[in-house]
CSV table of C-alpha atoms in Angstrom, one decimal:
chain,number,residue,atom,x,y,z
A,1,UNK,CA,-63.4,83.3,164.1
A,2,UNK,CA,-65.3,84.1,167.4
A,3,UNK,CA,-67.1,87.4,167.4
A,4,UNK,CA,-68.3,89.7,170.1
A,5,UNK,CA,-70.8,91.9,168.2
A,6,UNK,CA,-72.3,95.1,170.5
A,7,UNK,CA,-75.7,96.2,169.8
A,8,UNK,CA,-78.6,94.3,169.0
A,9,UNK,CA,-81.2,97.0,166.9
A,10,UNK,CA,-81.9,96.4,163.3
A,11,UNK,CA,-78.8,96.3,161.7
A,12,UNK,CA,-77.5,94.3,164.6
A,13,UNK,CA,-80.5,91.4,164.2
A,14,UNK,CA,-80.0,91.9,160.0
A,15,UNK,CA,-76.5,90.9,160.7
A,16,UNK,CA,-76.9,87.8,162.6
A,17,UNK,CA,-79.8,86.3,160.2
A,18,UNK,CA,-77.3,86.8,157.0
A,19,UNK,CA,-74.1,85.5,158.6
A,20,UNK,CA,-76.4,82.0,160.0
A,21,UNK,CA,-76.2,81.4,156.6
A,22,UNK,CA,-72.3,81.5,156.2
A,23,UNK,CA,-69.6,79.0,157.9
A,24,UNK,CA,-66.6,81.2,158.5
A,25,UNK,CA,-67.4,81.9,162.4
A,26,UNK,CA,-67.4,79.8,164.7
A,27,UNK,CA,-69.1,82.0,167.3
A,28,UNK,CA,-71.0,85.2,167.3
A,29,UNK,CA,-72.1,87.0,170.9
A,30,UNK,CA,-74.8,89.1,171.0
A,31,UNK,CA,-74.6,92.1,173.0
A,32,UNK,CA,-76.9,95.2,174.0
A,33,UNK,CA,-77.7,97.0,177.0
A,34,UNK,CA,-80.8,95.8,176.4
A,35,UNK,CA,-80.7,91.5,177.3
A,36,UNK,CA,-84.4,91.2,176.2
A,37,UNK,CA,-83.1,92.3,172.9
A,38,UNK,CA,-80.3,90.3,172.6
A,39,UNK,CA,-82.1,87.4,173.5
A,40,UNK,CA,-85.1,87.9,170.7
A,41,UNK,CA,-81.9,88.1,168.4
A,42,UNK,CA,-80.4,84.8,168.9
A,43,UNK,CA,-84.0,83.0,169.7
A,44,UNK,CA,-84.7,83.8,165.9
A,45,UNK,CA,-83.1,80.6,165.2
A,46,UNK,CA,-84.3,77.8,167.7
A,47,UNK,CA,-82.5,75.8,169.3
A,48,UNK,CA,-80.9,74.2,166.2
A,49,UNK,CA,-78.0,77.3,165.4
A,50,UNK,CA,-75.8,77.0,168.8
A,51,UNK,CA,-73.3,79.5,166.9
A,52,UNK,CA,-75.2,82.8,168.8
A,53,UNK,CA,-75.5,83.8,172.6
A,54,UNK,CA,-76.7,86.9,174.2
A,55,UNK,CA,-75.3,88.5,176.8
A,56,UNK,CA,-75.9,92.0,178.5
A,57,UNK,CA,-73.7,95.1,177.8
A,58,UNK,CA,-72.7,98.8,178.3
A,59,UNK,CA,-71.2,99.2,175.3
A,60,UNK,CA,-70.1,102.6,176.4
A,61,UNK,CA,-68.2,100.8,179.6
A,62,UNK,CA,-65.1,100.3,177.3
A,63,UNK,CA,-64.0,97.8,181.2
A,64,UNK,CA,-66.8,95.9,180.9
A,65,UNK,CA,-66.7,95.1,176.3
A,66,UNK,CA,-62.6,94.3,177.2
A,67,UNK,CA,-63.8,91.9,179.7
A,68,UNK,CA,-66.3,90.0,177.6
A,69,UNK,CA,-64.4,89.9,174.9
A,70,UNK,CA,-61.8,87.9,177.2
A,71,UNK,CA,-64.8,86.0,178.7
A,72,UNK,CA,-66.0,84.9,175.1
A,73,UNK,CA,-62.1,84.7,173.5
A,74,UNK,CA,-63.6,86.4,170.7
A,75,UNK,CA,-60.7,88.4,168.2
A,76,UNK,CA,-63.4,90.4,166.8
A,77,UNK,CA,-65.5,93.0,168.0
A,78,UNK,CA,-68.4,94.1,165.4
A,79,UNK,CA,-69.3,97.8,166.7
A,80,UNK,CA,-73.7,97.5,165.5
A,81,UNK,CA,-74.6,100.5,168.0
A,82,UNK,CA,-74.8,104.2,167.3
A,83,UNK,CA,-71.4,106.7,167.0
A,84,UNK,CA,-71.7,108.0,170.3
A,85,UNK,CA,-70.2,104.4,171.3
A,86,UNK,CA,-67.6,104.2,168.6
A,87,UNK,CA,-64.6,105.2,171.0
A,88,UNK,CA,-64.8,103.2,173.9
A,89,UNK,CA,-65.7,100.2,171.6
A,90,UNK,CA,-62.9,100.9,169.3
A,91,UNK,CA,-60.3,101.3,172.5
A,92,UNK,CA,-61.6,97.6,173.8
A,93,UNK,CA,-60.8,96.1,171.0
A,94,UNK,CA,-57.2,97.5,170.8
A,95,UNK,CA,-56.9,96.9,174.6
A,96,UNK,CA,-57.8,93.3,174.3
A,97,UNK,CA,-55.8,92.7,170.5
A,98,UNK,CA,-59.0,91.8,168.8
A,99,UNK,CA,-59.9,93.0,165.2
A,100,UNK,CA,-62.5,96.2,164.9
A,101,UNK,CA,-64.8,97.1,162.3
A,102,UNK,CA,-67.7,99.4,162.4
A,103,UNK,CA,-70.4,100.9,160.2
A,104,UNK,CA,-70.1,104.2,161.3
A,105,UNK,CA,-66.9,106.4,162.6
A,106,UNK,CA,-66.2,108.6,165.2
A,107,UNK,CA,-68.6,112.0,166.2
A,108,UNK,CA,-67.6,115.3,164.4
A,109,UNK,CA,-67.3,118.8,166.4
A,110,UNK,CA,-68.2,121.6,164.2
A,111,UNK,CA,-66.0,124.6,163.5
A,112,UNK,CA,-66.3,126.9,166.7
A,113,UNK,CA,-66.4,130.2,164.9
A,114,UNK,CA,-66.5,129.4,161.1
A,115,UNK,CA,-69.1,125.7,160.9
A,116,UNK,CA,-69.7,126.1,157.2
A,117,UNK,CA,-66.8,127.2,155.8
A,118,UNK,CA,-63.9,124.9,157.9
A,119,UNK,CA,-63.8,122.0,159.4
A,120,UNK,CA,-63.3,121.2,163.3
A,121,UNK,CA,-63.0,117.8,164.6
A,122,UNK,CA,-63.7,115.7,161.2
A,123,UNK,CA,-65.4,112.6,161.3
A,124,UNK,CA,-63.2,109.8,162.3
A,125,UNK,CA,-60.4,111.8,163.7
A,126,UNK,CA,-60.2,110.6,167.0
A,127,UNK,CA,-59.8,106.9,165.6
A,128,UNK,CA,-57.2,107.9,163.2
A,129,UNK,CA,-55.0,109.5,165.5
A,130,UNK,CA,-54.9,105.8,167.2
A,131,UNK,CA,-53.4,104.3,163.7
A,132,UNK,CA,-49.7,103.7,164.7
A,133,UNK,CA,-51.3,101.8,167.9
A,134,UNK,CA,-53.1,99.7,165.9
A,135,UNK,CA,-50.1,99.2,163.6
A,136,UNK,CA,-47.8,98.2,166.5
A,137,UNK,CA,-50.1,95.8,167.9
A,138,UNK,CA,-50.7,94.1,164.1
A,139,UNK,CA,-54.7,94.8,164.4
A,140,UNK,CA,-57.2,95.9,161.3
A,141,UNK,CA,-60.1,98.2,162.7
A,142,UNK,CA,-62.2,99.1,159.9
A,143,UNK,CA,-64.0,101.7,160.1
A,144,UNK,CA,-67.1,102.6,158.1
A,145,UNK,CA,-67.7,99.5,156.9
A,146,UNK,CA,-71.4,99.5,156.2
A,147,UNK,CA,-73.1,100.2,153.1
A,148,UNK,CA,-72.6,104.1,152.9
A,149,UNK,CA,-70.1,104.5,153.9
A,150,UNK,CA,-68.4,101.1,153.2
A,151,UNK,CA,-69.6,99.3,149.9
A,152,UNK,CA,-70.0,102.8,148.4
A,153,UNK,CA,-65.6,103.1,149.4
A,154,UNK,CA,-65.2,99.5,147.8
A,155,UNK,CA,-66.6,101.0,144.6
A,156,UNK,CA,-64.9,103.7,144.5
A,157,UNK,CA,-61.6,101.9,145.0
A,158,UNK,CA,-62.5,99.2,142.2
A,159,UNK,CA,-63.2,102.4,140.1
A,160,UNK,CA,-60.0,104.0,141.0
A,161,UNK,CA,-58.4,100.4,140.2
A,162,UNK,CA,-60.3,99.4,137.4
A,163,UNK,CA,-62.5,102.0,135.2
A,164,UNK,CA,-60.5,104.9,135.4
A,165,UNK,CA,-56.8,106.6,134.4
A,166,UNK,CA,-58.1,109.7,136.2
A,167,UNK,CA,-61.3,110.7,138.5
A,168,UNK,CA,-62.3,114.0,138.4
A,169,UNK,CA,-65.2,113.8,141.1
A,170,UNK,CA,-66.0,110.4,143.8
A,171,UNK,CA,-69.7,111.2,144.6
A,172,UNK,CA,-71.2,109.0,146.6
A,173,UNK,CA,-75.4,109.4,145.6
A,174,UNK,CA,-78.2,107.6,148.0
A,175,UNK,CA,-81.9,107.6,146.9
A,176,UNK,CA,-85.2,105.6,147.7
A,177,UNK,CA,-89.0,105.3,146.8
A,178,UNK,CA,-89.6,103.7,150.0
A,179,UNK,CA,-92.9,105.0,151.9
A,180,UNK,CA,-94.5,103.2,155.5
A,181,UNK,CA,-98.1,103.1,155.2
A,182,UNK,CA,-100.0,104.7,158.5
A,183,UNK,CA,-97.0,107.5,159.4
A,184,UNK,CA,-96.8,110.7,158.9
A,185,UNK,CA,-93.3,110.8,159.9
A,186,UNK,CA,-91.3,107.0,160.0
A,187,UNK,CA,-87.4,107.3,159.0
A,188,UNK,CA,-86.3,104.2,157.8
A,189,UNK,CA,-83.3,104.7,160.0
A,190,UNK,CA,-82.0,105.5,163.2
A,191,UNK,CA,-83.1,109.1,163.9
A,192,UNK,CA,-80.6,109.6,166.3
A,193,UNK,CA,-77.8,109.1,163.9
A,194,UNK,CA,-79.8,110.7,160.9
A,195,UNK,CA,-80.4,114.0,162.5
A,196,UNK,CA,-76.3,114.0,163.6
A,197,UNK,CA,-74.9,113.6,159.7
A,198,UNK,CA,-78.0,116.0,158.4
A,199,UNK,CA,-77.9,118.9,160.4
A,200,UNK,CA,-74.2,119.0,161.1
A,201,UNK,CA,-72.3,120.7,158.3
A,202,UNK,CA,-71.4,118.9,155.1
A,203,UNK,CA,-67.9,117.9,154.1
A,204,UNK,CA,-66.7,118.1,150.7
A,205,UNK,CA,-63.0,117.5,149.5
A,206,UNK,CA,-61.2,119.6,146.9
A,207,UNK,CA,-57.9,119.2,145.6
A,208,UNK,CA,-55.5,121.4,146.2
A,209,UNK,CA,-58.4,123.2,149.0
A,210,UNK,CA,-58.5,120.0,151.2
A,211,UNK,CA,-61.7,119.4,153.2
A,212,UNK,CA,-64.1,122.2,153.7
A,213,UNK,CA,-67.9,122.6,154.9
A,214,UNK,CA,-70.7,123.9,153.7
A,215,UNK,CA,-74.6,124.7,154.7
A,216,UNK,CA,-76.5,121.8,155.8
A,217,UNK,CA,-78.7,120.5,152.5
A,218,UNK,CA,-76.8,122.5,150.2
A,219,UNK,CA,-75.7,122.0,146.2
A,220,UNK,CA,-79.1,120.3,145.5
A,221,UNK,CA,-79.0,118.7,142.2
A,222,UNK,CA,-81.8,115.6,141.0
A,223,UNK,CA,-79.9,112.7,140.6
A,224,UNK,CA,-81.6,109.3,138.2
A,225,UNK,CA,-81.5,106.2,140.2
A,226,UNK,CA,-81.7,103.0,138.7
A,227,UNK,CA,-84.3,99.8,139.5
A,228,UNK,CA,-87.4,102.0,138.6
A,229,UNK,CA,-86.4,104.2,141.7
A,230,UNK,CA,-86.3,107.6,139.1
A,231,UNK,CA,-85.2,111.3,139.8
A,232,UNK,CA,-84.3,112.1,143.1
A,233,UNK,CA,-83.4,115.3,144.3
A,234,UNK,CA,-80.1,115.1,146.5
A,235,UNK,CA,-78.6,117.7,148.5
A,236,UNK,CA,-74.6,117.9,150.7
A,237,UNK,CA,-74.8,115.8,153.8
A,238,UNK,CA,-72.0,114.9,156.2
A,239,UNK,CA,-71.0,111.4,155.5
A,240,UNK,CA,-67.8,109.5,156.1
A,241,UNK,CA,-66.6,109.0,152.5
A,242,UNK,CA,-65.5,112.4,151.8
A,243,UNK,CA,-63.1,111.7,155.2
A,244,UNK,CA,-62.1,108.3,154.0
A,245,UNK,CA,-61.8,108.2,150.2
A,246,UNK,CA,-59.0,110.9,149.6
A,247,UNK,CA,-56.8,109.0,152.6
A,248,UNK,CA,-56.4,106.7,149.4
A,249,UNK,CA,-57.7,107.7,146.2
A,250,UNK,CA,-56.7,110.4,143.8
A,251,UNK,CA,-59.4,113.0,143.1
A,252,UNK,CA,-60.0,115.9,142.6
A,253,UNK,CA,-63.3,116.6,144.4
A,254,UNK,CA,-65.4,113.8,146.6
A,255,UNK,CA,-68.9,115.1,147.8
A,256,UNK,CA,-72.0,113.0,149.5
A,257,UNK,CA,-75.5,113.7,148.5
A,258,UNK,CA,-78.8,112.4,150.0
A,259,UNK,CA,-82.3,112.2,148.4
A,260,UNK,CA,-84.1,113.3,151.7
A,261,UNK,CA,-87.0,115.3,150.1
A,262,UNK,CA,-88.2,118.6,151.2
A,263,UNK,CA,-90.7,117.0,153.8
A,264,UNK,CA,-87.9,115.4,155.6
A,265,UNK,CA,-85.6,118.5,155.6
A,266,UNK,CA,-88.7,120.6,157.1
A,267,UNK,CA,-88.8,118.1,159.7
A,268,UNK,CA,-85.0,118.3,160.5
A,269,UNK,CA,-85.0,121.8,160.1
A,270,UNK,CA,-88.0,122.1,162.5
A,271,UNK,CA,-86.2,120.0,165.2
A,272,UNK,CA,-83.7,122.1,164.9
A,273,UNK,CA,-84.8,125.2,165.4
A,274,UNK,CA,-86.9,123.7,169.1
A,275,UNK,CA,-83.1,122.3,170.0
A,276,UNK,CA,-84.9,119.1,169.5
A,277,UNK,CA,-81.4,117.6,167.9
A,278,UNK,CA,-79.5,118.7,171.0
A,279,UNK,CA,-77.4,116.2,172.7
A,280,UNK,CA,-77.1,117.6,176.2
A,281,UNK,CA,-79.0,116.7,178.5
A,282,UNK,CA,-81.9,119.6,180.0
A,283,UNK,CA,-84.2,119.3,183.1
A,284,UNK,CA,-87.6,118.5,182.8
A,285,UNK,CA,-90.4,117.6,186.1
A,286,UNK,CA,-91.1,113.9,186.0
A,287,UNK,CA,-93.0,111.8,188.4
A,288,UNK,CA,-90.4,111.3,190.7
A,289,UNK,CA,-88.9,114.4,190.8
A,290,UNK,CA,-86.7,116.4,188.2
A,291,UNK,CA,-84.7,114.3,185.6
A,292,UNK,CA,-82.5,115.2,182.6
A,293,UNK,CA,-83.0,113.6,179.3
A,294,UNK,CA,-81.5,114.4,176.1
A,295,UNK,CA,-83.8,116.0,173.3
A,296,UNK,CA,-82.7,114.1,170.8
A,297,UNK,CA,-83.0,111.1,173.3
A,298,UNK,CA,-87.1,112.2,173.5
A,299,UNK,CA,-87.4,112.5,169.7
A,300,UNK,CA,-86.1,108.9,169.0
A,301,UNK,CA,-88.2,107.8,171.6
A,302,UNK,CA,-91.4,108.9,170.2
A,303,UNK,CA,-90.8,107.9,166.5
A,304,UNK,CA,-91.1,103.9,165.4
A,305,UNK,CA,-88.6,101.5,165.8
A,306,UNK,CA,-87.1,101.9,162.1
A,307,UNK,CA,-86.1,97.7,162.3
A,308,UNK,CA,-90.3,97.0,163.1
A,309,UNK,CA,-91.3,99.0,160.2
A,310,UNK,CA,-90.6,96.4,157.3
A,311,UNK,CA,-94.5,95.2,157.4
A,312,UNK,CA,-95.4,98.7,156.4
A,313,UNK,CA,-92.9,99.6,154.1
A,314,UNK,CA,-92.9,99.2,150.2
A,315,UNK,CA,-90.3,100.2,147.7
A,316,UNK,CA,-86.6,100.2,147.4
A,317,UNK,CA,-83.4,101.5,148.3
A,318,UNK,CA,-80.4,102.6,146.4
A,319,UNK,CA,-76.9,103.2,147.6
A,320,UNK,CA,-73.9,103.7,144.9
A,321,UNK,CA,-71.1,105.6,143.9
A,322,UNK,CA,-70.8,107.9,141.1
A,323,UNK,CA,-67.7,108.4,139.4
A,324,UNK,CA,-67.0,111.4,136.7
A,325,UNK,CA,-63.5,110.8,134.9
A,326,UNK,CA,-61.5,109.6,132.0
A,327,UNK,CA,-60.7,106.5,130.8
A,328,UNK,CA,-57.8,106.1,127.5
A,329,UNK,CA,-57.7,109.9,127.0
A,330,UNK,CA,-62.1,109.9,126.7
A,331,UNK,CA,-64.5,111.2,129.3
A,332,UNK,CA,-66.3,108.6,131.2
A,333,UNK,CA,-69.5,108.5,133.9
A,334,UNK,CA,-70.0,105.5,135.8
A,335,UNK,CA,-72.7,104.9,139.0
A,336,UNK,CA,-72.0,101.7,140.7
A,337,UNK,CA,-75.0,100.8,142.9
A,338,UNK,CA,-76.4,98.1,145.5
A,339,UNK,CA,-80.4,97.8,145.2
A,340,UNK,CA,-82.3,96.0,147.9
A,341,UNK,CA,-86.4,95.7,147.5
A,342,UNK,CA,-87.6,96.0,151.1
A,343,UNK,CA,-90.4,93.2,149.7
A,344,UNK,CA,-87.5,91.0,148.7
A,345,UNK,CA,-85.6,91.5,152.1
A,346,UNK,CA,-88.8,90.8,154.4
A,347,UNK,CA,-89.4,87.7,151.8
A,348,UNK,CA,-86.0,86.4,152.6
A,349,UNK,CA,-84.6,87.3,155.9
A,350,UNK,CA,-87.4,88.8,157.8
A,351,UNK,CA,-85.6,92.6,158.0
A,352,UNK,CA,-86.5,95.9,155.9
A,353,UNK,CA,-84.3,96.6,153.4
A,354,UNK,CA,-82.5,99.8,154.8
A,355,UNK,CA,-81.1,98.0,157.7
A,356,UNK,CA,-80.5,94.7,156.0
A,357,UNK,CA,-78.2,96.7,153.3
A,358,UNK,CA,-76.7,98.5,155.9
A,359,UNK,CA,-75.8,94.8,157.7
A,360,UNK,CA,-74.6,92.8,154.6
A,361,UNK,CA,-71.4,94.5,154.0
A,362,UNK,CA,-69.8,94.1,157.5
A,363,UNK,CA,-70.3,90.6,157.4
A,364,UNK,CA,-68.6,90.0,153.7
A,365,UNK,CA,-66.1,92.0,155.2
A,366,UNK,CA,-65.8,89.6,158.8
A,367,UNK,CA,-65.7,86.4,155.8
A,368,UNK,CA,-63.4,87.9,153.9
A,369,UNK,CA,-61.0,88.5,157.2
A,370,UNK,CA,-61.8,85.2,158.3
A,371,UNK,CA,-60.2,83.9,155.0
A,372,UNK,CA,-57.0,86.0,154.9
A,373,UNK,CA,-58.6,87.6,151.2
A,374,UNK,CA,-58.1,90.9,153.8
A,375,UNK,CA,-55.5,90.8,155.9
A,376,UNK,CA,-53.8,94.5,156.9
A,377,UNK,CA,-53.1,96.6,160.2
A,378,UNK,CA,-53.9,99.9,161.5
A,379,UNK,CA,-57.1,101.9,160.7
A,380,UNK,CA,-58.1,101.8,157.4
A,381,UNK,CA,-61.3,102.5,155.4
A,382,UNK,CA,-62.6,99.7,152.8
A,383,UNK,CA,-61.0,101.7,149.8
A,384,UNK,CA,-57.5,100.2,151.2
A,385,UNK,CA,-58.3,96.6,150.3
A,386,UNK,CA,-58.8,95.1,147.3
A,387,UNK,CA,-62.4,95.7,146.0
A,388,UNK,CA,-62.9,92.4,143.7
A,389,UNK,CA,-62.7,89.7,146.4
A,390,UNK,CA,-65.6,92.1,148.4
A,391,UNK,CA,-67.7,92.5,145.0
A,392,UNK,CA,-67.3,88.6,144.1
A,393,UNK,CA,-68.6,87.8,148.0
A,394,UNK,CA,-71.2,89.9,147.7
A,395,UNK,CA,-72.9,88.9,144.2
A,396,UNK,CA,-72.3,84.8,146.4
A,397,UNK,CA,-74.7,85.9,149.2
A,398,UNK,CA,-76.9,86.1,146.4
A,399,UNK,CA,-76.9,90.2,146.6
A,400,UNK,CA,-75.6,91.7,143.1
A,401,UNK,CA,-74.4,95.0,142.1
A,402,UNK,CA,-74.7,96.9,139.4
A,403,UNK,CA,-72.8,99.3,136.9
A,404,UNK,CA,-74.4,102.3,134.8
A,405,UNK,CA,-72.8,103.9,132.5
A,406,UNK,CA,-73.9,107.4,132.2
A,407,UNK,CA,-73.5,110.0,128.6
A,408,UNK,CA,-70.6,112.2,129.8
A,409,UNK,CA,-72.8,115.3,129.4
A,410,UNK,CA,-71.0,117.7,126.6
A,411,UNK,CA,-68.2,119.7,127.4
């Protein structure tokens, strides 16, 4: 396997320092607009790991990632960036006949007149409607195959498969007790992608109702997370799941929920009040005359890099499923959940623990590929393949899972 993966941030550099320890490629590129940072990505390793190289890229020049993927014969392209480049990434790939995953799907358009009640453009939509493409030209692109979503669908699929006859709610549940000493303000994660699924409007699935929105931050309710991590209070966020998981599985609601804190969603909700989470560019004086830069742009700009936070930052991070059903004619609650200690994943593989969650599942996904153990076409989320050979990988890179199994409060 020869892979062309585009963007070299945190999860991008997590990525290459977990799959040096694995033999099923024989080549990995690494791209990003910026070279410098591709280059400090592969020079991790010395001279002794020849399997990486660095090369320059646009990723949103979908010319220019075709080209270098014909350059590099690689026949798969690993999307690391942000969503605004999932598109012309994800029409490369097809273009060229190589293999596509990413960790995060297409941009949403809100509802013009209606945001929290219907939905507009849905996440992933514009990849979707490519499917019979992909199908045709016997290509997998996997989308949203990072930790949420991605290891959080492969749950719910082994759920679906092998804990219950019926689910009545998929909710996908994320908490941490991480804090970085000496900020104020330091999200773990990319800003630019965090203020897009917080502050647009939720998604939550109904049977029978379909997909619908809501508020941004509503339905709080204080989820218990395992590994010490305790209550948590979690409130609706936009998240890929809810698209992906009723594409396959049978239930009768799916919902996302975030432990963000009140702190953070004051922050959001300030940004958003100064159009601080805009997009579009606006015209400001600069020292060589007038230039437009996009708000959101100047926000990321002035926070840390999340990926060179891992010194300061203590605590861990929880990602997991939980699943509300029946099982041989008795109710049944199950959370199936991924813990990393950011002190474990700076121990081990140099990155902090958010990112280097985020970047372990694409590459048991690329192994499991490489192998034939997944072997489809079209565009299909993780909850289409088999979950066990994915959960068996994972616990073999020496990353376990874990299982709860909650009281069924009375009914």
């Amino acid at each position: 396997m020869r892979v062309l993966m585009v963007g070299a941030g945190g999860v991008g550099t997590a990525v290459t320092r977990i799959a040096a320890r694995r033999s099923f490629f024989e080549h990995m590129v690494v791209a990003d607009y910026d070279q410098a940072r591709a280059e400090a990505a592969v020079a991790y390793f010395g001279e002794g790991e020849r399997r990486f190289s660095a090369a320059r890229l646009d990723a949103s020049d979908a010319g220019g990632v075709r080209a270098a993927l014909e350059e590099h014969r690689c026949d798969v392209l690993l999307n690391a960036t942000d969503p605004r480049f999932v598109m012309p990434l994800f029409e490369a790939a097809l273009a060229h006949g190589a293999h596509y995953l990413d960790m995060a799907m297409s941009l949403s358009r809100p509802h013009p007149s209606r945001p929290y009640e219907e939905c507009g453009v849905k996440l992933g939509d514009a990849q979707f409607e490519r499917a019979a493409e992909w199908e045709a030209a016997g290509r997998l692109a996997l989308v949203g195959m990072g930790v949420e979503p991605g290891l959080s669908d492969v749950f719910a699929r082994y759920a679906a498969d092998a804990l219950f006859d019926e689910i009545e709610e998929l909710g996908v549940r994320d908490g941490a007790n991480l804090v970085v000493d000496g900020y104020d303000f330091a999200p773990s994660f990319s800003i630019w992608t965090t203020i897009e699924e917080c502050l647009n409007p939720p998604v939550v699935y109904e049977e029978g109702r379909g997909w619908f929105t809501t508020p941004p931050f509503s339905e709080p309710e204080v989820f218990d997370f395992p590994a010490g991590i305790g209550p948590v209070e979690c409130v609706n966020v936009e998240h890929e799941e809810v698209l992906l998981m009723p594409r396959w599985l049978k239930a009768r609601r799916v919902t996302f929920k975030y432990g963000l804190g009140d702190e953070f969603i004051g922050v959001l909700q300030t940004l958003h009040k100064l159009g601080l989470d805009r997009t579009d560019p606006v015209t400001v004086a600069g020292g060589d005359g007038k230039v437009a830069v996009s708000p959101r742009d100047v926000v990321a700009a002035c926070l840390p890099d999340p990926a060179g936070l891992g010194e300061r930052m203590h605590g861990k991070t929880c990602a997991g499923t939980w699943v509300k059903g029946v099982k041989d004619g008795r109710p049944r609650e199950v959370y199936l959940y991924h813990v990393v200690d950011n002190q474990w994943s700076m121990r081990e593989y140099g990155s902090q623990a958010v990112v280097w969650q985020t970047a372990i599942n694409p590459v048991v996904a690329l192994e499991l590929i490489a192998s034939g153990a997944w072997s489809d076409s079209g565009v299909l989320g993780p909850e289409a393949l088999p979950p066990q050979p994915f959960l068996d990988l994972l616990t073999e890179y020496g990353s376990p899972w874990g299982l709860r199994e909650d009281v069924p409060a009375p009914r």
